[in-house]
Amino acid sequence: MIPAPAFLSNPERFMAFSRWAAPMFGVIAVALALAGLWLGFTAPEDYQQGDTVRIMFIHVPAAWLSMFVYVCLAVASFLALVFRHALADAAAQAAAPLGAAFTFLALVTGALWGRPMWGAWWVWDARLTSVLVLFLVYLAYIALRASLDDEAKAARAGAILALVGAVNLPVVKFSVDWWNTLHQGASVFRKQGPAMTNEFLWPLLLMGLAFMAAFGSLWLVGIRAQVWRRRAEAAALRAARG
């Protein structure tokens, strides 16, 4: 069997690292979020959107994280499938509910933003539809893992589903380029540079980093919970066998 990557080869090392890293990322997330929200809500109104533009500071980072977390889920699933390492599978399982939460937040805030801008809570826009599919894939992964009692079978089935679902990521990313949609294109990460002024760009970037740090903290906590759960189940099984 191919040896597992070094950073996944020692669960004890991970548990020691995550014990201090999780709260550290949590503190960083709170600090960045406070700074980002203060800058965002003290910025002037947008000349077209008014105060509704401030939804951007929640919606856009949530949309970024919805895709980033799925990349983490897919990579962890690949490593679990190839190297059969329990910690990689625990990382994938812990990422799924967080990704679903970020995607749900992106959909809800997108609807709140879309109502005054488009005159409708929901339109079957290519970007919105592909993000909805992403949310459903997250839910399908969570449901599949919960429906199988055999940990090994659940890990394999979940990994395959996660890798198949990854084909939707390019659709989410490039939907505004491939189809004529109501959703605007990229405004921050563009070859020509950001399409917004610094008074909106900086709080948006701070909120993006805050969301990233929050995910890092919650992901580490989630993986630790998975490790403790599996250890408890293994101990109970050994006790039952006498």
Short mmCIF file of C-alpha atoms in Angstrom, two decimals:
data_model
loop_
_atom_site.label_atom_id
_atom_site.label_comp_id
_atom_site.label_asym_id
_atom_site.label_seq_id
_atom_site.Cartn_x
_atom_site.Cartn_y
_atom_site.Cartn_z
CA MET A 1 0.00 0.00 0.00
CA ILE A 2 1.21 3.55 -0.77
CA PRO A 3 2.49 5.21 2.43
CA ALA A 4 0.24 7.94 3.76
CA PRO A 5 1.44 11.54 3.56
CA ALA A 6 3.52 12.57 6.54
CA PHE A 7 1.03 15.14 7.81
CA LEU A 8 -1.66 12.45 8.07
CA SER A 9 0.53 9.66 9.41
CA ASN A 10 0.39 10.59 13.10
CA PRO A 11 -3.04 11.25 14.67
CA GLU A 12 -1.41 12.05 18.01
CA ARG A 13 0.61 14.81 16.38
CA PHE A 14 -2.57 16.19 14.85
CA MET A 15 -4.41 16.11 18.18
CA ALA A 16 -1.55 17.96 19.86
CA PHE A 17 -1.45 20.58 17.08
CA SER A 18 -5.21 21.09 16.92
CA ARG A 19 -5.50 21.51 20.70
CA TRP A 20 -3.93 24.98 20.48
CA ALA A 21 -4.51 25.77 16.79
CA ALA A 22 -8.33 25.56 16.94
CA PRO A 23 -8.77 28.28 19.60
CA MET A 24 -6.05 30.38 17.97
CA PHE A 25 -7.89 30.38 14.64
CA GLY A 26 -11.11 31.15 16.50
CA VAL A 27 -9.61 34.26 18.09
CA ILE A 28 -8.20 35.38 14.73
CA ALA A 29 -11.62 34.88 13.13
CA VAL A 30 -13.36 37.05 15.73
CA ALA A 31 -10.75 39.83 15.46
CA LEU A 32 -10.89 39.89 11.67
CA ALA A 33 -14.69 39.76 11.63
CA LEU A 34 -14.98 42.70 14.04
CA ALA A 35 -12.57 44.77 11.94
CA GLY A 36 -14.27 43.77 8.69
CA LEU A 37 -17.77 44.51 9.94
CA TRP A 38 -16.72 47.86 11.39
CA LEU A 39 -15.12 48.94 8.12
CA GLY A 40 -18.01 47.53 6.11
CA PHE A 41 -20.77 49.20 8.06
CA THR A 42 -18.97 52.54 8.30
CA ALA A 43 -18.30 52.63 4.56
CA PRO A 44 -20.53 54.99 2.53
CA GLU A 45 -23.59 53.69 0.73
CA ASP A 46 -23.17 52.38 -2.78
CA TYR A 47 -24.43 54.86 -5.37
CA GLN A 48 -26.64 52.18 -6.98
CA GLN A 49 -27.43 49.62 -4.28
CA GLY A 50 -27.54 51.83 -1.21
CA ASP A 51 -27.23 50.02 2.12
CA THR A 52 -28.13 46.65 0.60
CA VAL A 53 -24.56 46.40 -0.68
CA ARG A 54 -23.49 45.57 2.87
CA ILE A 55 -24.98 42.08 2.45
CA MET A 56 -21.93 41.51 0.26
CA PHE A 57 -19.69 41.31 3.34
CA ILE A 58 -21.49 38.13 4.43
CA HIS A 59 -22.69 36.73 1.12
CA VAL A 60 -19.45 36.82 -0.84
CA PRO A 61 -17.20 35.22 1.86
CA ALA A 62 -19.86 32.54 2.41
CA ALA A 63 -19.89 31.84 -1.34
CA TRP A 64 -16.09 31.64 -1.40
CA LEU A 65 -16.08 29.22 1.53
CA SER A 66 -18.83 27.07 0.00
CA MET A 67 -16.41 26.15 -2.79
CA PHE A 68 -13.21 26.15 -0.74
CA VAL A 69 -14.64 23.74 1.83
CA TYR A 70 -15.75 21.41 -0.96
CA VAL A 71 -12.19 21.41 -2.30
CA CYS A 72 -11.04 20.40 1.20
CA LEU A 73 -13.73 17.71 1.29
CA ALA A 74 -12.72 16.36 -2.11
CA VAL A 75 -8.98 16.35 -1.34
CA ALA A 76 -9.52 14.65 2.04
CA SER A 77 -11.82 12.10 0.36
CA PHE A 78 -9.20 11.37 -2.29
CA LEU A 79 -6.52 10.84 0.35
CA ALA A 80 -8.84 8.63 2.38
CA LEU A 81 -9.75 6.58 -0.69
CA VAL A 82 -6.15 6.16 -1.92
CA PHE A 83 -4.24 5.89 1.36
CA ARG A 84 -7.10 4.45 3.47
CA HIS A 85 -6.16 6.75 6.32
CA ALA A 86 -8.74 7.28 9.04
CA LEU A 87 -7.68 10.87 9.79
CA ALA A 88 -8.24 11.94 6.18
CA ASP A 89 -11.69 10.39 6.29
CA ALA A 90 -12.40 12.15 9.58
CA ALA A 91 -11.36 15.43 7.94
CA ALA A 92 -13.75 14.82 5.04
CA GLN A 93 -16.62 13.93 7.34
CA ALA A 94 -16.01 16.99 9.52
CA ALA A 95 -15.84 19.33 6.50
CA ALA A 96 -19.22 18.36 5.01
CA PRO A 97 -21.60 19.98 7.56
CA LEU A 98 -19.45 23.13 7.62
CA GLY A 99 -19.55 23.35 3.84
CA ALA A 100 -23.30 22.85 3.86
CA ALA A 101 -23.69 25.66 6.42
CA PHE A 102 -21.58 28.10 4.39
CA THR A 103 -23.45 27.20 1.20
CA PHE A 104 -26.82 27.64 2.91
CA LEU A 105 -25.69 31.02 4.22
CA ALA A 106 -24.61 32.02 0.71
CA LEU A 107 -28.01 31.01 -0.70
CA VAL A 108 -30.00 32.83 1.99
CA THR A 109 -27.98 36.05 1.84
CA GLY A 110 -28.05 35.84 -1.96
CA ALA A 111 -31.85 35.75 -1.84
CA LEU A 112 -31.91 38.73 0.53
CA TRP A 113 -29.62 40.62 -1.81
CA GLY A 114 -31.40 39.50 -4.97
CA ARG A 115 -34.86 40.64 -3.88
CA PRO A 116 -34.14 44.40 -4.03
CA MET A 117 -31.69 44.08 -6.94
CA TRP A 118 -33.56 41.66 -9.23
CA GLY A 119 -37.07 41.95 -7.88
CA ALA A 120 -37.20 38.26 -6.95
CA TRP A 121 -36.00 36.06 -4.09
CA TRP A 122 -34.88 33.37 -6.51
CA VAL A 123 -34.19 33.03 -10.22
CA TRP A 124 -32.95 29.94 -12.03
CA ASP A 125 -29.71 31.68 -12.80
CA ALA A 126 -26.75 29.43 -13.73
CA ARG A 127 -24.68 30.53 -10.71
CA LEU A 128 -27.56 30.21 -8.25
CA THR A 129 -28.63 26.84 -9.63
CA SER A 130 -25.10 25.40 -9.53
CA VAL A 131 -24.65 26.61 -5.93
CA LEU A 132 -27.97 24.95 -5.04
CA VAL A 133 -26.64 21.73 -6.59
CA LEU A 134 -23.50 22.14 -4.47
CA PHE A 135 -25.65 22.43 -1.35
CA LEU A 136 -27.59 19.29 -2.32
CA VAL A 137 -24.35 17.37 -2.85
CA TYR A 138 -23.22 18.35 0.64
CA LEU A 139 -26.54 17.09 2.04
CA ALA A 140 -26.29 13.88 0.00
CA TYR A 141 -22.80 13.23 1.39
CA ILE A 142 -23.96 13.79 4.97
CA ALA A 143 -27.02 11.57 4.45
CA LEU A 144 -24.96 8.81 2.82
CA ARG A 145 -22.44 8.75 5.66
CA ALA A 146 -25.25 8.63 8.22
CA SER A 147 -27.10 5.83 6.44
CA LEU A 148 -24.23 3.31 6.54
CA ASP A 149 -23.24 1.67 9.82
CA ASP A 150 -20.05 0.12 8.46
CA GLU A 151 -17.37 2.83 8.81
CA ALA A 152 -15.22 1.48 5.99
CA LYS A 153 -18.10 1.22 3.53
CA ALA A 154 -19.37 4.65 4.53
CA ALA A 155 -15.92 6.17 4.02
CA ARG A 156 -15.52 4.61 0.57
CA ALA A 157 -19.04 5.50 -0.60
CA GLY A 158 -18.73 9.05 0.75
CA ALA A 159 -15.34 9.54 -0.90
CA ILE A 160 -16.64 8.42 -4.28
CA LEU A 161 -19.67 10.72 -4.01
CA ALA A 162 -17.46 13.65 -2.97
CA LEU A 163 -15.12 13.14 -5.93
CA VAL A 164 -18.01 12.81 -8.39
CA GLY A 165 -19.62 15.94 -6.95
CA ALA A 166 -16.39 17.88 -7.51
CA VAL A 167 -17.26 18.17 -11.21
CA ASN A 168 -19.77 20.84 -10.18
CA LEU A 169 -17.06 23.18 -8.86
CA PRO A 170 -15.94 24.45 -12.29
CA VAL A 171 -19.61 24.99 -13.16
CA VAL A 172 -20.08 27.15 -10.06
CA LYS A 173 -16.89 29.09 -10.74
CA PHE A 174 -17.28 29.70 -14.49
CA SER A 175 -21.07 29.72 -14.85
CA VAL A 176 -21.11 33.51 -15.21
CA ASP A 177 -18.59 33.23 -18.05
CA TRP A 178 -20.14 30.28 -19.84
CA TRP A 179 -23.76 31.48 -19.79
CA ASN A 180 -25.61 34.77 -19.94
CA THR A 181 -26.75 35.15 -16.31
CA LEU A 182 -28.13 37.81 -14.00
CA HIS A 183 -25.31 37.14 -11.56
CA GLN A 184 -22.36 39.47 -11.93
CA GLY A 185 -18.90 38.16 -12.75
CA ALA A 186 -15.81 38.21 -10.57
CA SER A 187 -15.19 41.54 -8.87
CA VAL A 188 -12.12 40.80 -6.74
CA PHE A 189 -9.92 38.13 -8.30
CA ARG A 190 -9.61 39.39 -11.86
CA LYS A 191 -6.68 39.79 -14.26
CA GLN A 192 -7.51 43.49 -14.53
CA GLY A 193 -7.55 43.89 -10.76
CA PRO A 194 -10.48 44.37 -8.35
CA ALA A 195 -13.55 46.11 -9.77
CA MET A 196 -14.44 47.84 -6.51
CA THR A 197 -13.02 50.70 -4.50
CA ASN A 198 -10.83 50.12 -1.44
CA GLU A 199 -13.59 51.22 0.95
CA PHE A 200 -15.49 48.07 -0.04
CA LEU A 201 -12.56 45.85 -1.00
CA TRP A 202 -10.71 45.91 2.32
CA PRO A 203 -13.66 44.98 4.56
CA LEU A 204 -14.62 42.28 2.07
CA LEU A 205 -11.12 40.78 2.17
CA LEU A 206 -11.06 40.98 5.97
CA MET A 207 -14.39 39.17 6.15
CA GLY A 208 -13.11 36.57 3.71
CA LEU A 209 -10.11 35.93 5.96
CA ALA A 210 -12.40 35.85 9.01
CA PHE A 211 -14.58 33.20 7.41
CA MET A 212 -11.47 31.23 6.44
CA ALA A 213 -10.10 31.36 9.99
CA ALA A 214 -13.51 30.41 11.41
CA PHE A 215 -13.63 27.41 9.10
CA GLY A 216 -10.12 26.41 10.15
CA SER A 217 -11.08 26.53 13.81
CA LEU A 218 -14.37 24.68 13.39
CA TRP A 219 -12.82 22.10 11.06
CA LEU A 220 -10.10 21.26 13.56
CA VAL A 221 -12.71 20.93 16.31
CA GLY A 222 -14.83 18.73 14.05
CA ILE A 223 -11.92 16.45 13.18
CA ARG A 224 -11.03 16.14 16.86
CA ALA A 225 -14.63 15.17 17.60
CA GLN A 226 -14.51 12.51 14.88
CA VAL A 227 -11.25 11.12 16.28
CA TRP A 228 -12.66 10.93 19.82
CA ARG A 229 -15.89 9.35 18.55
CA ARG A 230 -14.01 6.67 16.65
CA ARG A 231 -11.74 5.96 19.57
CA ALA A 232 -14.74 5.60 21.87
CA GLU A 233 -16.47 3.24 19.43
CA ALA A 234 -13.30 1.17 19.07
CA ALA A 235 -12.92 0.97 22.86
CA ALA A 236 -16.56 -0.07 23.26
CA LEU A 237 -16.10 -2.76 20.61
CA ARG A 238 -13.01 -4.12 22.34
CA ALA A 239 -14.87 -4.16 25.66
CA ALA A 240 -17.81 -6.00 24.08
CA ARG A 241 -15.49 -8.66 22.69
CA GLY A 242 -14.12 -9.20 26.16
#
